[in-house]
mmCIF file of C-alpha atoms and ligand atoms in Angstrom:
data_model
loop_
_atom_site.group_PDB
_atom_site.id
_atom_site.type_symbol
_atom_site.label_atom_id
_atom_site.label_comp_id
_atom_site.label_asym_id
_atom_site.label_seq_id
_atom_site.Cartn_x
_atom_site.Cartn_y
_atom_site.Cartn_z
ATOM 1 C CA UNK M 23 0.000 0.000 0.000
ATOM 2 C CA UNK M 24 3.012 2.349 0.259
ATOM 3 C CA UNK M 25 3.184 4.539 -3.019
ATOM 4 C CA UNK M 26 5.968 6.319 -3.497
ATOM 5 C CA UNK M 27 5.842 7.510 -6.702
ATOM 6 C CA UNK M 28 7.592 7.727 -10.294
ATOM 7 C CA UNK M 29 6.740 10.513 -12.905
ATOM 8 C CA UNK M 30 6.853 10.835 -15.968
ATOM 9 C CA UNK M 31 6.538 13.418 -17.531
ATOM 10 C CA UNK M 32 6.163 13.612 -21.817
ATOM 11 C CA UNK M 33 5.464 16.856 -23.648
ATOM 12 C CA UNK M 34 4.892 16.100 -27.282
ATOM 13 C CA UNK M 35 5.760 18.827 -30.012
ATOM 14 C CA UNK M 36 3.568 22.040 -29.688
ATOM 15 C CA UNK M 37 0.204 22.128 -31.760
ATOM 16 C CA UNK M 38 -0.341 24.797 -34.263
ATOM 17 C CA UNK M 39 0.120 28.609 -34.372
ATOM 18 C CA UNK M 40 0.815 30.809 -31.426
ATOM 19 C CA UNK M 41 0.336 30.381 -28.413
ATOM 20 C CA UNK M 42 1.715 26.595 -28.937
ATOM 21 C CA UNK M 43 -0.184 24.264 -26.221
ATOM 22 C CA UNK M 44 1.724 21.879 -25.442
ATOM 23 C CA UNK M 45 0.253 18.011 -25.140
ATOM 24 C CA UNK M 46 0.598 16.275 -21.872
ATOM 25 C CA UNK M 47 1.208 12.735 -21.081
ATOM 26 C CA UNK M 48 1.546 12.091 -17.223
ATOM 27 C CA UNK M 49 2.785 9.114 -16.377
ATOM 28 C CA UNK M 50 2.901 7.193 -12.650
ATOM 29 C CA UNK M 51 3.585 4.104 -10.979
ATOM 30 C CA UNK M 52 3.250 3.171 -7.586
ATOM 31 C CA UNK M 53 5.517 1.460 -5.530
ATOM 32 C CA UNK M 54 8.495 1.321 -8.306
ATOM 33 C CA UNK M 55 11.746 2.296 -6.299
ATOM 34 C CA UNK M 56 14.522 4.827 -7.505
ATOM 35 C CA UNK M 57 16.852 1.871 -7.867
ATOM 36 C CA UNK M 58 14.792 0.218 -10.442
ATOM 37 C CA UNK M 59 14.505 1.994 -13.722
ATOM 38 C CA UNK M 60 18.122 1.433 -15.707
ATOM 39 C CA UNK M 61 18.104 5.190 -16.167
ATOM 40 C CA UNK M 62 18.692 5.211 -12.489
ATOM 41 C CA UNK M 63 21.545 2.684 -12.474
ATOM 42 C CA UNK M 64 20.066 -0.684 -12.685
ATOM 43 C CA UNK M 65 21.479 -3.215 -14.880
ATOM 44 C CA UNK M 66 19.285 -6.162 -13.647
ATOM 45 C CA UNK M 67 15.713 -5.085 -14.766
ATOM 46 C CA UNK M 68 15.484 -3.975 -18.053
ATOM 47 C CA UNK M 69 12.979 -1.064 -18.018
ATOM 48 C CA UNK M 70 14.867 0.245 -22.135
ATOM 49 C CA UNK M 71 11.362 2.514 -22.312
ATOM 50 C CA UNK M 72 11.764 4.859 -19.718
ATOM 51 C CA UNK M 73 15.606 4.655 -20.358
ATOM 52 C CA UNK M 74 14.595 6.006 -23.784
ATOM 53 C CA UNK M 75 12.729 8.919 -22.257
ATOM 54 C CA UNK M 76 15.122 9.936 -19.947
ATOM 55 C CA UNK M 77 18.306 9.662 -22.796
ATOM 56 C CA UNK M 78 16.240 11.890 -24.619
ATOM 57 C CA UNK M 79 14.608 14.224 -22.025
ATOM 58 C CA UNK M 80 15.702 15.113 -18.791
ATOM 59 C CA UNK M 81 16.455 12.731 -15.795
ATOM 60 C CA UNK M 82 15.317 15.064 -12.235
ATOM 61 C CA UNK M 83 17.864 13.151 -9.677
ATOM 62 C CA UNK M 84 15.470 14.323 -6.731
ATOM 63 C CA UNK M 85 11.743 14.179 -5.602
ATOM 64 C CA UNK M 86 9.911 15.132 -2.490
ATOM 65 C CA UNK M 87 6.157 13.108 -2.301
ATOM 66 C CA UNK M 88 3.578 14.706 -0.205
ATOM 67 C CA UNK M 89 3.214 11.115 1.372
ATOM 68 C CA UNK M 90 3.911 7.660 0.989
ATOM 69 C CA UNK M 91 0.322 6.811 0.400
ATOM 70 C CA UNK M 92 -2.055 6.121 -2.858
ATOM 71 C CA UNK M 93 -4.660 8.064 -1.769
ATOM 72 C CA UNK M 94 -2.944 11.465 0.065
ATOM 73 C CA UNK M 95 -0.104 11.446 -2.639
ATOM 74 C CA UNK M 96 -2.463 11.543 -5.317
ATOM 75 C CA UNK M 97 -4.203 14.356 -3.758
ATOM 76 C CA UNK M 98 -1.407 16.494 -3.517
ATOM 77 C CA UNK M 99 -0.311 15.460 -7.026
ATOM 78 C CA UNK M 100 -3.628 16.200 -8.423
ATOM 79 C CA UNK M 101 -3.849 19.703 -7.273
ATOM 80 C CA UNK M 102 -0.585 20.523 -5.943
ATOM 81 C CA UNK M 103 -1.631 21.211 -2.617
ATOM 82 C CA UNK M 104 -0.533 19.207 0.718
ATOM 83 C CA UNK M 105 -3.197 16.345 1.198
ATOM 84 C CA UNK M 106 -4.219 17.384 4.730
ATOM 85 C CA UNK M 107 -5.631 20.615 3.550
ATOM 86 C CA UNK M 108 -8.553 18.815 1.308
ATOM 87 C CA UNK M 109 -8.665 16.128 4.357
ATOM 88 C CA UNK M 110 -6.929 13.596 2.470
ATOM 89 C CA UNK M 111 -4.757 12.461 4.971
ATOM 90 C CA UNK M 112 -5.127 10.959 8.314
ATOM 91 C CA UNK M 113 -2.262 10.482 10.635
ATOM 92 C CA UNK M 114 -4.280 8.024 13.442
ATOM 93 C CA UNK M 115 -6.683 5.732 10.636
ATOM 94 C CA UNK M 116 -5.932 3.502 7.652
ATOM 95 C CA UNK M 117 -4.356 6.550 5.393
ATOM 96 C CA UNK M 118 -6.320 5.361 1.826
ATOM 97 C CA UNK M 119 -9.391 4.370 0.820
ATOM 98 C CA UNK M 120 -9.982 0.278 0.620
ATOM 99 C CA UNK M 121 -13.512 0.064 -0.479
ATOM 100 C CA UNK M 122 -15.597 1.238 -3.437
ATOM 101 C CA UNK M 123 -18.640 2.297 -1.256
ATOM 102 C CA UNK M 124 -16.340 5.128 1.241
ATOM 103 C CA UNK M 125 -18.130 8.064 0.923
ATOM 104 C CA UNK M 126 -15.103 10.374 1.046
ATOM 105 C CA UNK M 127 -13.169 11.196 -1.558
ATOM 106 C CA UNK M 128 -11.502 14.610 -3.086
ATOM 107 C CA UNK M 129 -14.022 17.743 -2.575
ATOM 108 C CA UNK M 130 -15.489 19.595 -5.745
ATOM 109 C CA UNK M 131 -13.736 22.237 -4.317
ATOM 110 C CA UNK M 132 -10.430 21.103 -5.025
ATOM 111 C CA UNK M 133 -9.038 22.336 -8.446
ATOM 112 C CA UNK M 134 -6.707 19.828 -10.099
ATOM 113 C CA UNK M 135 -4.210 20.302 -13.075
ATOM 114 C CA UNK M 136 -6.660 18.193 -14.938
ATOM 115 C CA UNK M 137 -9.421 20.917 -14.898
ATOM 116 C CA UNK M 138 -7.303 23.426 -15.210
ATOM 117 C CA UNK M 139 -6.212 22.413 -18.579
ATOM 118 C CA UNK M 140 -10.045 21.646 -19.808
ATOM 119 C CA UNK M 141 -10.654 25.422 -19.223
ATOM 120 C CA UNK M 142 -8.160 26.114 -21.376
ATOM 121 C CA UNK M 143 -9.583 23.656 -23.985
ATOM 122 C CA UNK M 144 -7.040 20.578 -23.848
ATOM 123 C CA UNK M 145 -9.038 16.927 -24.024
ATOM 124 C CA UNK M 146 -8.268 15.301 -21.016
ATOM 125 C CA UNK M 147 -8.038 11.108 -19.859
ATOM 126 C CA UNK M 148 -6.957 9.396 -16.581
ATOM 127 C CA UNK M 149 -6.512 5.742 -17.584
ATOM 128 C CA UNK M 150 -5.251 3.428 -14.728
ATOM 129 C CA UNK M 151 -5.662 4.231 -10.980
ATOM 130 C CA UNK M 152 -7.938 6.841 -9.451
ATOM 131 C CA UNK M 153 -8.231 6.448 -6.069
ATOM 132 C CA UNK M 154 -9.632 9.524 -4.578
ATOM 133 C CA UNK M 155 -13.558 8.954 -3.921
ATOM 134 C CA UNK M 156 -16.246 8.146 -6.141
ATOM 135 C CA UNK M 157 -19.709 9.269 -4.322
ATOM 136 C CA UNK M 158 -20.987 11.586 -2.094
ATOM 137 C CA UNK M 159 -24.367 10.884 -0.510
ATOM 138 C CA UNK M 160 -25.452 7.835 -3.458
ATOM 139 C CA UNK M 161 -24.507 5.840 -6.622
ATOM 140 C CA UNK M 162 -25.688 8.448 -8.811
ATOM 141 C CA UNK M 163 -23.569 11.835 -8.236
ATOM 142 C CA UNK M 164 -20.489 10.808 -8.678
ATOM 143 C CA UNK M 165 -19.306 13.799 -7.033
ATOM 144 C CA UNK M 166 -15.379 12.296 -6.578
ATOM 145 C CA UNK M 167 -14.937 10.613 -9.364
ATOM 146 C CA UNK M 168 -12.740 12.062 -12.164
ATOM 147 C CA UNK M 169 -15.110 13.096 -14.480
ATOM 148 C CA UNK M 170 -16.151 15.795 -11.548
ATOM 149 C CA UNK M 171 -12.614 16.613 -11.351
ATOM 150 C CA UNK M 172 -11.703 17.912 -15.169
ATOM 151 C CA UNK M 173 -11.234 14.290 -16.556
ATOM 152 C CA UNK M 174 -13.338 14.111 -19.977
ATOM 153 C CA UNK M 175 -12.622 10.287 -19.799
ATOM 154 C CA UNK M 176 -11.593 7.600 -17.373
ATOM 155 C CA UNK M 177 -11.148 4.315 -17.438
ATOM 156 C CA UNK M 178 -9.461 2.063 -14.743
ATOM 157 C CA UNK M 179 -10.062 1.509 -11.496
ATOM 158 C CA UNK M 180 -12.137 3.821 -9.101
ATOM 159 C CA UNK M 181 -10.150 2.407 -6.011
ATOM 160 C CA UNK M 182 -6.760 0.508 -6.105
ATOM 161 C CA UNK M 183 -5.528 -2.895 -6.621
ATOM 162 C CA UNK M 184 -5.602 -4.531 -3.272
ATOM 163 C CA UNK M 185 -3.671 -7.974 -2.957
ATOM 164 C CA UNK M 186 -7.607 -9.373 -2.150
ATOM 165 C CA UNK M 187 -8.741 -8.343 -5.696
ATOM 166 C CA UNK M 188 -6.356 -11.339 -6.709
ATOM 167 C CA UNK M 189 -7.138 -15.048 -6.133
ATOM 168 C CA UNK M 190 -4.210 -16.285 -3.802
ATOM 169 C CA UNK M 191 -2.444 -13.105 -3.712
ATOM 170 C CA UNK M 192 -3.514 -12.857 -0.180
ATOM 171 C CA UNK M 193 -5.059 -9.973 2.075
ATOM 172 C CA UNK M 194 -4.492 -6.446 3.234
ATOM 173 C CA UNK M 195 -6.329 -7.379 5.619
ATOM 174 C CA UNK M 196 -5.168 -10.325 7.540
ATOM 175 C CA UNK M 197 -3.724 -7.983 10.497
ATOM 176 C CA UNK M 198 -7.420 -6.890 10.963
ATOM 177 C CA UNK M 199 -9.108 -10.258 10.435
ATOM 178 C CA UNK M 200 -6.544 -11.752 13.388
ATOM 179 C CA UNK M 201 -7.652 -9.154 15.900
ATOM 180 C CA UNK M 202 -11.242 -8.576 14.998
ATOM 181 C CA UNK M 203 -12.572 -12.541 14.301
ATOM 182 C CA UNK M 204 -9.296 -14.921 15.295
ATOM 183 C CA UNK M 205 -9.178 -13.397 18.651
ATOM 184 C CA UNK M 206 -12.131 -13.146 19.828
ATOM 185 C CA UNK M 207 -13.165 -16.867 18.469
ATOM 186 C CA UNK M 208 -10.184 -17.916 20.402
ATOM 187 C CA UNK M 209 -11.647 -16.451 23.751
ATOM 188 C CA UNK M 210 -15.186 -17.735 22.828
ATOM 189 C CA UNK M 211 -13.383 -21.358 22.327
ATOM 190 C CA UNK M 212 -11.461 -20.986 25.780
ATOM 191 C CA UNK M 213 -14.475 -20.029 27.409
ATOM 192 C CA UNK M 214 -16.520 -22.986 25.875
ATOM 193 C CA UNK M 215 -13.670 -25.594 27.290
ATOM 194 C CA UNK M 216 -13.440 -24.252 30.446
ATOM 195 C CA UNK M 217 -17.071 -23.950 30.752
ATOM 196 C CA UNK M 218 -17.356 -27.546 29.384
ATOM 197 C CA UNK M 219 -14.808 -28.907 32.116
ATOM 198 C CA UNK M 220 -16.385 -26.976 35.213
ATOM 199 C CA UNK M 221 -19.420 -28.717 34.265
ATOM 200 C CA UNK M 222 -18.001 -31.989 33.438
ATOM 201 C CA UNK M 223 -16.243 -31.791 36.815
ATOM 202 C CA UNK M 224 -19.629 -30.726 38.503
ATOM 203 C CA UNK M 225 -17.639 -27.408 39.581
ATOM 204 C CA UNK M 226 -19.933 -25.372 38.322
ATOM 205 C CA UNK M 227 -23.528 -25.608 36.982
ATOM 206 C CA UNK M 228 -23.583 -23.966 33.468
ATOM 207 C CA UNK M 229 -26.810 -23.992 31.989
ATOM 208 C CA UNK M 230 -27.121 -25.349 28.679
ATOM 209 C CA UNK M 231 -28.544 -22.199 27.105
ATOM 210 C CA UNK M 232 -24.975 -20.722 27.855
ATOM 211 C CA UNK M 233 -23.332 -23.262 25.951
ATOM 212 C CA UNK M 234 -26.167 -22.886 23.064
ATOM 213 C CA UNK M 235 -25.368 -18.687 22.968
ATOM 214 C CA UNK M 236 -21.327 -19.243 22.997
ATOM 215 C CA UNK M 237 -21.455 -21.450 19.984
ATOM 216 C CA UNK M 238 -24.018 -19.068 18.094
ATOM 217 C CA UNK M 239 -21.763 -15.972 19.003
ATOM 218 C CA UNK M 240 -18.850 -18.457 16.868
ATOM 219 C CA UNK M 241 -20.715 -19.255 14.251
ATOM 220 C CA UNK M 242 -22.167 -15.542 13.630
ATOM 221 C CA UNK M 243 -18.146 -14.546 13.836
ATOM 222 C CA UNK M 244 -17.120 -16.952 11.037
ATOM 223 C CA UNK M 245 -20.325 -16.512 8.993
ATOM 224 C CA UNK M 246 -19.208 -13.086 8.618
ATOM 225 C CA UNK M 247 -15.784 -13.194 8.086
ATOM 226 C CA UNK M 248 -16.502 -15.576 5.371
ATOM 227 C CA UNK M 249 -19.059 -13.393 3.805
ATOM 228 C CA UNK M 250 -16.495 -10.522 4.022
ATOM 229 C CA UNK M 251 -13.905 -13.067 2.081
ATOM 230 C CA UNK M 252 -16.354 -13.996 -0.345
ATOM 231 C CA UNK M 253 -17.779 -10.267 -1.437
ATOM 232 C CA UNK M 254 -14.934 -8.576 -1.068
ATOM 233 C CA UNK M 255 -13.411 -9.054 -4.884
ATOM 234 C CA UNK M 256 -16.926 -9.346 -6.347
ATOM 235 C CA UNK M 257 -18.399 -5.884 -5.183
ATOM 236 C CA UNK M 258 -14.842 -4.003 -4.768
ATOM 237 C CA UNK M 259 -12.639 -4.637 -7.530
ATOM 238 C CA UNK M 260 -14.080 -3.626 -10.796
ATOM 239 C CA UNK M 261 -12.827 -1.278 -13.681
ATOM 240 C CA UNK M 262 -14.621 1.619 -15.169
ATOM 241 C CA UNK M 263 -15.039 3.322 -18.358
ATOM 242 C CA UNK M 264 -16.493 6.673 -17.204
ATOM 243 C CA UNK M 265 -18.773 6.489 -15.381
ATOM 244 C CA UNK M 266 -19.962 2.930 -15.606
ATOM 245 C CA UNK M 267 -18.943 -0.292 -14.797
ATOM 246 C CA UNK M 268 -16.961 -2.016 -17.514
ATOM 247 C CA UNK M 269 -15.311 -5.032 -15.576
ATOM 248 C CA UNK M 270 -16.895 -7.078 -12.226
ATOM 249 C CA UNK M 271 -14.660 -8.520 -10.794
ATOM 250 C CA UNK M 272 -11.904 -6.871 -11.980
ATOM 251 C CA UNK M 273 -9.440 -9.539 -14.699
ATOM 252 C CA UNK M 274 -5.809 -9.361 -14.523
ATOM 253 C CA UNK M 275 -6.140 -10.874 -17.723
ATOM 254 C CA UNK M 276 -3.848 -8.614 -20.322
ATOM 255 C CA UNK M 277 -4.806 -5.809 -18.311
ATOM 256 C CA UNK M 278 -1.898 -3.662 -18.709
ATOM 257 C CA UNK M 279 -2.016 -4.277 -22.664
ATOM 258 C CA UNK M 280 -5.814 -3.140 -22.772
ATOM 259 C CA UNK M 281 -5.385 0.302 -20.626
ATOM 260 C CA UNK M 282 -1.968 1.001 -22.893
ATOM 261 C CA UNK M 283 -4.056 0.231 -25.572
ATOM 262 C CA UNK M 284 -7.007 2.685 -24.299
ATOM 263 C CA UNK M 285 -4.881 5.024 -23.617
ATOM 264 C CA UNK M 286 -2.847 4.854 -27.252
ATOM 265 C CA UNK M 287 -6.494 4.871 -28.579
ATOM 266 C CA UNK M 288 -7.087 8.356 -26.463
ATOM 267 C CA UNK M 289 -3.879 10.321 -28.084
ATOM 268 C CA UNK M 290 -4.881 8.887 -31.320
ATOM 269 C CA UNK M 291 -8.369 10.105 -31.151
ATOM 270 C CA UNK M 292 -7.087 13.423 -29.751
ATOM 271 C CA UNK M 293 -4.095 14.049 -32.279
ATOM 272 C CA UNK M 294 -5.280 17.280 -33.669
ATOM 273 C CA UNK M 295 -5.877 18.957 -30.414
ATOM 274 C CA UNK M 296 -3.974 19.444 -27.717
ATOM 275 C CA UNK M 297 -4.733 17.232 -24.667
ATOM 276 C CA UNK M 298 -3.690 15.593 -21.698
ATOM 277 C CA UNK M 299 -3.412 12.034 -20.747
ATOM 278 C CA UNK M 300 -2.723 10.938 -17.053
ATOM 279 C CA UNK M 301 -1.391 7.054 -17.365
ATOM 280 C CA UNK M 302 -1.840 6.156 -14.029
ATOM 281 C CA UNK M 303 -0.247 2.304 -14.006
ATOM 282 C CA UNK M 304 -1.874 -0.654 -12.157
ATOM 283 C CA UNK M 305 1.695 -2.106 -11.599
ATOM 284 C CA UNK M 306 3.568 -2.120 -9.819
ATOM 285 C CA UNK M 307 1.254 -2.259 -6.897
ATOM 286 C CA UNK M 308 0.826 -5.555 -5.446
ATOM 287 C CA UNK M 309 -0.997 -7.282 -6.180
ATOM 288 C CA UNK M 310 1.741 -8.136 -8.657
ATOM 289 C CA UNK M 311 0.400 -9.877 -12.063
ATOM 290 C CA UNK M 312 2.585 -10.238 -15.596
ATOM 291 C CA UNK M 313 0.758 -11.340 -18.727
ATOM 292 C CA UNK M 314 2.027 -14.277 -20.143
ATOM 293 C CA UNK M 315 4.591 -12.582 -22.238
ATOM 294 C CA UNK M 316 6.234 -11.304 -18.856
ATOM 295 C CA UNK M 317 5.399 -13.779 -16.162
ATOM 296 C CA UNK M 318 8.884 -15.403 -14.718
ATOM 297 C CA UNK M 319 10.736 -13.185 -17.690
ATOM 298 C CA UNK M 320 12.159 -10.853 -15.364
ATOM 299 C CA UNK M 321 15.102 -11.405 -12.904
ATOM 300 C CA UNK M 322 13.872 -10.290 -9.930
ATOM 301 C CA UNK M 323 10.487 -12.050 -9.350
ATOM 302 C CA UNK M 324 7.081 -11.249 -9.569
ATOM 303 C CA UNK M 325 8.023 -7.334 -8.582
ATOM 304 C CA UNK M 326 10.831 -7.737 -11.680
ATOM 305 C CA UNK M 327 8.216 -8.995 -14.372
ATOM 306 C CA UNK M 328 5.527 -6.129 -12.949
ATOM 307 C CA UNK M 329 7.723 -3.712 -13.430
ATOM 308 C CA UNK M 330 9.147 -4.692 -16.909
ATOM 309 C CA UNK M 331 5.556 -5.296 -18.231
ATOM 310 C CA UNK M 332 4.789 -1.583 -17.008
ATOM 311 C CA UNK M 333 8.146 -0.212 -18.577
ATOM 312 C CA UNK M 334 6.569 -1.766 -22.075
ATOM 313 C CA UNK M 335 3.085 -0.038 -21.317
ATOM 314 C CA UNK M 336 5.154 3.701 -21.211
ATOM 315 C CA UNK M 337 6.659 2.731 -24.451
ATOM 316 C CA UNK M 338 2.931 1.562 -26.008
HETATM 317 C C1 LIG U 417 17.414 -3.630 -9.506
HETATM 318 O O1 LIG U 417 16.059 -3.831 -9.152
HETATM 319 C C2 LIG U 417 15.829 -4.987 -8.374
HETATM 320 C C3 LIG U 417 14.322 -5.107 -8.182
HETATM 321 O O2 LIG U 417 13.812 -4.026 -7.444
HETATM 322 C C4 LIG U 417 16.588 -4.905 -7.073
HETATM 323 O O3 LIG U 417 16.414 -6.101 -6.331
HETATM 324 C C5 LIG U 417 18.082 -4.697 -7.360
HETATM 325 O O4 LIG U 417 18.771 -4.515 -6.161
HETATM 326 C C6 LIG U 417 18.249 -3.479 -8.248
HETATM 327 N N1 LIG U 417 19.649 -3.336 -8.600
HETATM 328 C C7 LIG U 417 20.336 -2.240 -8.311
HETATM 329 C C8 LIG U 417 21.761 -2.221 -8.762
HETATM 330 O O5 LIG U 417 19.842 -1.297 -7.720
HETATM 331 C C1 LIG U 418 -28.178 11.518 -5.114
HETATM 332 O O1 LIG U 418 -27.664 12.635 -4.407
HETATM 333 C C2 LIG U 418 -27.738 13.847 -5.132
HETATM 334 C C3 LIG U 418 -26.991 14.908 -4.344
HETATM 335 O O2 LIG U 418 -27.287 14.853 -2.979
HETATM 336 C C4 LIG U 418 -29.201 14.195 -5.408
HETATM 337 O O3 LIG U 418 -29.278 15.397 -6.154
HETATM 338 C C5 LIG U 418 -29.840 13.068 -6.193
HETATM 339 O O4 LIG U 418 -31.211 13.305 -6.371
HETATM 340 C C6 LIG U 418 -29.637 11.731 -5.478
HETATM 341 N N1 LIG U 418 -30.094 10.652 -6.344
HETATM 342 C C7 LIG U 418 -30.790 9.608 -5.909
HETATM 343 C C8 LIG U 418 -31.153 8.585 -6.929
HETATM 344 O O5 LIG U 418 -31.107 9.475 -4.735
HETATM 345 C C1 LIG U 419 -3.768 -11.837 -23.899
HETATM 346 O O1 LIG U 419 -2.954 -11.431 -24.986
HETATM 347 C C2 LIG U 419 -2.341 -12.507 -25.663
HETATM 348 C C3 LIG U 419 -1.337 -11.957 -26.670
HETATM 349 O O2 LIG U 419 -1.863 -10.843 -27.339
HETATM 350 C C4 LIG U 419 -3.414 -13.368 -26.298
HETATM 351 O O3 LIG U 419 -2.831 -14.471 -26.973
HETATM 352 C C5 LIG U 419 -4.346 -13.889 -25.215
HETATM 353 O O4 LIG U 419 -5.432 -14.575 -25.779
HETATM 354 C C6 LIG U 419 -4.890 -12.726 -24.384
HETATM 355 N N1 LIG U 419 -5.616 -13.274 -23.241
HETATM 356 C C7 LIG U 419 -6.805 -12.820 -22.856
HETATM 357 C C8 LIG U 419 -7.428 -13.515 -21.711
HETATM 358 O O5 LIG U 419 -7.349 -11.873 -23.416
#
């Protein structure tokens, strides 16, 4: 869940006459480390697409993040402002947002680059993560999503990838799950055996009933853990195109060749005018995934073959 962040930042050939408007292509990925681009020294993971756009731009050597986190970095990113002051950061609770249905998100008020730039005509895309809010008060006003925010189109994911969106990639959660259902089923099984020996020893007379409500109070526990495990990927990981839902549950399947695709598609369909594209990479978040053309390619693991299949979606 810790996003520190890489940019990218592409500005294609001015447009037309005076005043030139530049095009924009942002590009970010979470979680990739200073030390792994080749630009930045590595000679173990081949990342020769960014390497390209550094030779031929300009490398910056240092960056400050307004946090380590999706959801508060973004913020600041998005409108260049420090995340506490639009109440996107939290120093005491879980610092991003980890379900579709949280109300919060970033305020209308905010003003992000991405708006700016639509006032001054530029067509504008966020393709990949989001993760700032999608509703207000119900399912219909999208009132943090991007298209409230200056994006003309989105597609990606509303919320992030979370290791439980993946079959056997495991759980953010697990820390949570131990001390808010394996604990207290452990007291509830203590309390059953000792209850179960007092009697048996004629220590103590425990009415049945007790027995009856202990064993109900377990059962309730599990049934909703399990019901947590079970809806969790179905109702929180999906993708969106705009504003509706193109993808429940969300498919690892290619997915990094069909948003670098989309997002290809965008600059294509955009070519005479200027715009702005925000690529805003699934990888190389865990969960980690690689499409078949990357999985076990890499030398450095799972991480290794994220992170070269996202180098080949900048140079897409
Ligand atoms: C290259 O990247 C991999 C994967 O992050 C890392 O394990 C390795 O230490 C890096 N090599 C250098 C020289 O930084
Ligand atoms: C959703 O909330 C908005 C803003 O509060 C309101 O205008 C709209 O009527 C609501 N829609 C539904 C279907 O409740
Ligand atoms: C993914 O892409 C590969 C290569 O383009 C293709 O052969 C394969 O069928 C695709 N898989 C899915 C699930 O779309």
């Amino acid at each position: 869940m810790r996003c520190p962040l890489l940019l990218l930042l592409v500005l294609w050939g001015a447009q037309s006459r005076a005043p030139p408007k530049p095009n924009f292509v942002l590009i970010m990925a979470d979680d990739l480390g200073i030390g792994d681009p080749g630009c930045y020294g590595n000679e173990t993971l081949r990342t020769p697409n960014i390497d390209r756009l550094a030779k031929e731009g300009v490398k910056l050597t240092q960056h400050l993040a307004a946090s380590p986190l999706c959801t508060p970095s973004r913020a600041a990113f998005m409108t260049g402002r420090y995340p506490v002051r639009s109440g996107m950061a939290s120093q005491t609770r879980i610092g991003v947002f980890l379900f579709s249905a949280s109300s919060g998100g970033l305020p209308s008020t905010e003003v992000t680059f991405a708006r700016l730039l639509k006032d001054q005509g530029y067509a504008t895309a966020l393709i990949g993560k989001w993760h700032l809010g999608t509703h207000c008060h119900n399912t219909s006003d999208f009132c943090h999503h991007p298209s409230s925010h200056g994006f003309d189109y989105f597609h990606g994911l509303p919320v992030t990838n979370l290791r439980d969106c993946k079959p056997g990639a495991g759980s953010v959660f697990a820390q949570a799950i131990r001390l808010l259902v394996l604990a207290p089923l452990q007291v509830l099984a203590l309390a059953l055996a000792t209850l179960g020996a007092l009697r048996w020893l004629r220590l103590l007379l425990v009415p049945g009933p007790v027995f009856v409500v202990l064993l109900l109070l377990a059962a309730a526990l599990l049934g909703l853990l399990l019901c947590f495990l079970q809806s969790f990927r179905p109702l929180n990981c999906f993708l969106m195109r705009d504003r509706a839902v193109s993808q429940q549950p969300l498919s690892y399947d290619n997915l990094t060749q069909r948003l670098a695709a989309d997002a290809a598609r965008f600059v294509r369909r955009n070519a005479e005018r200027p715009f702005l594209l925000v690529f805003s990479s699934i990888q190389v978040h865990t969960a980690l995934y690689a499409s078949k053309d990357f999985a076990g390619k890499s030398k450095h693991g799972a991480y290794g073959d994220a992170a070269e299949e996202m180098d080949w979606g900048v140079g897409t």
